């Protein structure tokens, strides 16, 4: 009897996690470059209560959380008309470094040129370039900037001179090795048995995507799918609640036999 109670409790816990994942996906439906997640379940230990001539008689002890996967599919590109709004069409991540020279990876291409001439993101982290000038000298005299699909950034100065650099993209053999660190940034998960180091290169080469200037990649959250997942999680939670209620009633009936 108690096994069913504990199985119901494990079901409540895991379905609550699934609802948490769905809620976070929906909350970030308009977050630039956001990648949706999904919760996967697995059964936990089974107790052997007997054996027959052909098999072992076992009773399962509930459900547990197997993993929360990130879905790295392409999000829709939304036009902005701003030159330093960059979207990756295809595989890859931009590389940004903080003040301590720690590297992070992002699909959010909302970039700026700071007072030092560096291309930076909203947090002020510097965008890593694959080749060329970084930073741009005399940023206050830049008259216009253009970005090509291979990541080449051309700054034209008021005197007609130009400076260029090329933003690189990194790819991973297994993007599941990345973990979220907030602010639309990703990092490589430490302690992996098979580490997946980033490989930086020119956009549009060796399987890397191209860069679209004047666009931003939107979230890849599918609202129809998320609302369906919400209903599934809610009904699963409700069913496990019913297990606990029914098991409690059976225990109550057992106690009442004495009367």
mmCIF file of N, CA and C in Angstrom, residues 180-234:
data_model
loop_
_atom_site.group_PDB
_atom_site.id
_atom_site.type_symbol
_atom_site.label_atom_id
_atom_site.label_comp_id
_atom_site.label_asym_id
_atom_site.label_seq_id
_atom_site.Cartn_x
_atom_site.Cartn_y
_atom_site.Cartn_z
ATOM 1 N N UNK A 180 22.996 26.672 -19.627
ATOM 2 C CA UNK A 180 22.573 28.068 -19.569
ATOM 3 C C UNK A 180 23.228 28.761 -18.381
ATOM 4 N N UNK A 181 23.635 30.017 -18.597
ATOM 5 C CA UNK A 181 24.203 30.809 -17.502
ATOM 6 C C UNK A 181 23.470 32.137 -17.345
ATOM 7 N N UNK A 182 22.348 32.297 -18.048
ATOM 8 C CA UNK A 182 21.578 33.533 -17.950
ATOM 9 C C UNK A 182 22.021 34.579 -18.945
ATOM 10 N N UNK A 183 21.184 35.596 -19.128
ATOM 11 C CA UNK A 183 21.461 36.710 -20.047
ATOM 12 C C UNK A 183 21.681 36.229 -21.477
ATOM 13 N N UNK A 184 20.956 35.175 -21.879
ATOM 14 C CA UNK A 184 21.056 34.605 -23.232
ATOM 15 C C UNK A 184 22.426 34.015 -23.529
ATOM 16 N N UNK A 185 23.155 33.640 -22.488
ATOM 17 C CA UNK A 185 24.510 33.110 -22.651
ATOM 18 C C UNK A 185 24.543 31.624 -22.303
ATOM 19 N N UNK A 186 25.489 30.931 -22.923
ATOM 20 C CA UNK A 186 25.737 29.514 -22.666
ATOM 21 C C UNK A 186 27.203 29.326 -22.309
ATOM 22 N N UNK A 187 27.468 28.238 -21.604
ATOM 23 C CA UNK A 187 28.841 27.883 -21.254
ATOM 24 C C UNK A 187 28.981 26.370 -21.413
ATOM 25 N N UNK A 188 30.221 25.910 -21.552
ATOM 26 C CA UNK A 188 30.465 24.478 -21.647
ATOM 27 C C UNK A 188 30.379 23.873 -20.257
ATOM 28 N N UNK A 189 29.618 22.812 -20.111
ATOM 29 C CA UNK A 189 29.473 22.155 -18.820
ATOM 30 C C UNK A 189 30.798 21.525 -18.411
ATOM 31 N N UNK A 190 31.262 21.867 -17.210
ATOM 32 C CA UNK A 190 32.532 21.335 -16.729
ATOM 33 C C UNK A 190 32.351 19.908 -16.208
ATOM 34 N N UNK A 191 33.426 19.153 -16.222
ATOM 35 C CA UNK A 191 33.406 17.817 -15.650
ATOM 36 C C UNK A 191 32.846 16.737 -16.548
ATOM 37 N N UNK A 192 32.651 17.029 -17.831
ATOM 38 C CA UNK A 192 32.139 16.013 -18.738
ATOM 39 C C UNK A 192 33.209 14.956 -19.025
ATOM 40 N N UNK A 193 32.771 13.704 -19.145
ATOM 41 C CA UNK A 193 33.695 12.624 -19.479
ATOM 42 C C UNK A 193 34.298 12.840 -20.864
ATOM 43 N N UNK A 194 33.452 13.291 -21.811
ATOM 44 C CA UNK A 194 33.908 13.598 -23.168
ATOM 45 C C UNK A 194 33.683 15.078 -23.425
ATOM 46 N N UNK A 195 34.647 15.936 -23.092
ATOM 47 C CA UNK A 195 34.456 17.378 -23.304
ATOM 48 C C UNK A 195 34.296 17.705 -24.777
ATOM 49 N N UNK A 196 33.566 18.774 -25.044
ATOM 50 C CA UNK A 196 33.300 19.176 -26.425
ATOM 51 C C UNK A 196 33.815 20.599 -26.629
ATOM 52 N N UNK A 197 35.114 20.778 -26.907
ATOM 53 C CA UNK A 197 35.665 22.127 -27.045
ATOM 54 C C UNK A 197 35.103 22.831 -28.267
ATOM 55 N N UNK A 198 34.906 24.155 -28.174
ATOM 56 C CA UNK A 198 34.382 24.903 -29.315
ATOM 57 C C UNK A 198 35.408 25.022 -30.427
ATOM 58 N N UNK A 199 34.921 25.048 -31.665
ATOM 59 C CA UNK A 199 35.780 25.211 -32.832
ATOM 60 C C UNK A 199 35.362 26.485 -33.549
ATOM 61 N N UNK A 200 36.217 27.518 -33.494
ATOM 62 C CA UNK A 200 35.873 28.801 -34.101
ATOM 63 C C UNK A 200 36.337 28.824 -35.556
ATOM 64 N N UNK A 201 35.561 29.512 -36.383
ATOM 65 C CA UNK A 201 35.916 29.622 -37.789
ATOM 66 C C UNK A 201 35.066 30.651 -38.494
ATOM 67 N N UNK A 202 35.199 30.690 -39.808
ATOM 68 C CA UNK A 202 34.512 31.683 -40.631
ATOM 69 C C UNK A 202 33.055 31.268 -40.839
ATOM 70 N N UNK A 203 32.115 32.164 -40.627
ATOM 71 C CA UNK A 203 30.708 31.846 -40.909
ATOM 72 C C UNK A 203 30.525 31.369 -42.347
ATOM 73 N N UNK A 204 29.688 30.351 -42.517
ATOM 74 C CA UNK A 204 29.432 29.816 -43.846
ATOM 75 C C UNK A 204 30.394 28.732 -44.272
ATOM 76 N N UNK A 205 31.347 28.355 -43.409
ATOM 77 C CA UNK A 205 32.310 27.299 -43.744
ATOM 78 C C UNK A 205 32.204 26.161 -42.747
ATOM 79 N N UNK A 206 32.485 24.953 -43.207
ATOM 80 C CA UNK A 206 32.564 23.755 -42.369
ATOM 81 C C UNK A 206 31.325 23.570 -41.495
ATOM 82 N N UNK A 207 30.172 23.759 -42.105
ATOM 83 C CA UNK A 207 28.924 23.526 -41.403
ATOM 84 C C UNK A 207 28.428 24.674 -40.555
ATOM 85 N N UNK A 208 29.158 25.775 -40.490
ATOM 86 C CA UNK A 208 28.701 26.935 -39.726
ATOM 87 C C UNK A 208 27.650 27.703 -40.525
ATOM 88 N N UNK A 209 26.745 28.345 -39.801
ATOM 89 C CA UNK A 209 25.736 29.149 -40.458
ATOM 90 C C UNK A 209 26.307 30.457 -40.973
ATOM 91 N N UNK A 210 25.475 31.201 -41.684
ATOM 92 C CA UNK A 210 25.867 32.529 -42.159
ATOM 93 C C UNK A 210 25.240 33.580 -41.254
ATOM 94 N N UNK A 211 25.735 34.801 -41.362
ATOM 95 C CA UNK A 211 25.268 35.899 -40.520
ATOM 96 C C UNK A 211 24.382 36.822 -41.348
ATOM 97 N N UNK A 212 23.216 37.128 -40.791
ATOM 98 C CA UNK A 212 22.288 38.052 -41.423
ATOM 99 C C UNK A 212 22.271 39.358 -40.640
ATOM 100 N N UNK A 213 22.731 40.435 -41.290
ATOM 101 C CA UNK A 213 22.719 41.750 -40.668
ATOM 102 C C UNK A 213 21.327 42.372 -40.797
ATOM 103 N N UNK A 214 20.891 43.038 -39.721
ATOM 104 C CA UNK A 214 19.572 43.658 -39.725
ATOM 105 C C UNK A 214 18.464 42.716 -39.301
ATOM 106 N N UNK A 215 18.849 41.565 -38.732
ATOM 107 C CA UNK A 215 17.880 40.571 -38.266
ATOM 108 C C UNK A 215 18.274 40.095 -36.870
ATOM 109 N N UNK A 216 17.303 39.591 -36.134
ATOM 110 C CA UNK A 216 17.545 38.901 -34.879
ATOM 111 C C UNK A 216 16.818 37.564 -34.910
ATOM 112 N N UNK A 217 17.437 36.557 -34.331
ATOM 113 C CA UNK A 217 16.782 35.254 -34.230
ATOM 114 C C UNK A 217 15.840 35.252 -33.034
ATOM 115 N N UNK A 218 14.599 34.895 -33.262
ATOM 116 C CA UNK A 218 13.617 34.861 -32.196
ATOM 117 C C UNK A 218 13.653 33.507 -31.485
ATOM 118 N N UNK A 219 12.881 33.410 -30.403
ATOM 119 C CA UNK A 219 12.783 32.155 -29.661
ATOM 120 C C UNK A 219 12.226 31.050 -30.551
ATOM 121 N N UNK A 220 12.672 29.817 -30.312
ATOM 122 C CA UNK A 220 12.140 28.684 -31.068
ATOM 123 C C UNK A 220 10.991 27.985 -30.338
ATOM 124 N N UNK A 221 10.429 28.649 -29.328
ATOM 125 C CA UNK A 221 9.319 28.073 -28.569
ATOM 126 C C UNK A 221 8.087 27.969 -29.459
ATOM 127 N N UNK A 222 7.489 26.780 -29.498
ATOM 128 C CA UNK A 222 6.245 26.529 -30.223
ATOM 129 C C UNK A 222 5.110 26.584 -29.209
ATOM 130 N N UNK A 223 4.342 27.674 -29.240
ATOM 131 C CA UNK A 223 3.301 27.868 -28.222
ATOM 132 C C UNK A 223 2.251 26.764 -28.255
ATOM 133 N N UNK A 224 1.878 26.316 -29.457
ATOM 134 C CA UNK A 224 0.880 25.249 -29.552
ATOM 135 C C UNK A 224 1.386 23.991 -28.853
ATOM 136 N N UNK A 225 2.651 23.651 -29.071
ATOM 137 C CA UNK A 225 3.230 22.472 -28.425
ATOM 138 C C UNK A 225 3.331 22.666 -26.921
ATOM 139 N N UNK A 226 3.700 23.880 -26.495
ATOM 140 C CA UNK A 226 3.858 24.132 -25.062
ATOM 141 C C UNK A 226 2.516 24.064 -24.330
ATOM 142 N N UNK A 227 1.451 24.574 -24.945
ATOM 143 C CA UNK A 227 0.141 24.483 -24.301
ATOM 144 C C UNK A 227 -0.324 23.034 -24.247
ATOM 145 N N UNK A 228 0.016 22.248 -25.257
ATOM 146 C CA UNK A 228 -0.290 20.819 -25.208
ATOM 147 C C UNK A 228 0.480 20.143 -24.087
ATOM 148 N N UNK A 229 1.767 20.476 -23.960
ATOM 149 C CA UNK A 229 2.574 19.920 -22.874
ATOM 150 C C UNK A 229 2.045 20.343 -21.507
ATOM 151 N N UNK A 230 1.508 21.560 -21.437
ATOM 152 C CA UNK A 230 0.942 22.036 -20.183
ATOM 153 C C UNK A 230 -0.254 21.179 -19.770
ATOM 154 N N UNK A 231 -1.115 20.877 -20.743
ATOM 155 C CA UNK A 231 -2.288 20.035 -20.453
ATOM 156 C C UNK A 231 -1.847 18.643 -20.017
ATOM 157 N N UNK A 232 -0.847 18.082 -20.726
ATOM 158 C CA UNK A 232 -0.348 16.750 -20.381
ATOM 159 C C UNK A 232 0.221 16.742 -18.963
ATOM 160 N N UNK A 233 1.012 17.767 -18.627
ATOM 161 C CA UNK A 233 1.598 17.841 -17.285
ATOM 162 C C UNK A 233 0.517 18.001 -16.223
ATOM 163 N N UNK A 234 -0.476 18.817 -16.518
ATOM 164 C CA UNK A 234 -1.563 19.031 -15.557
ATOM 165 C C UNK A 234 -2.352 17.748 -15.314
#
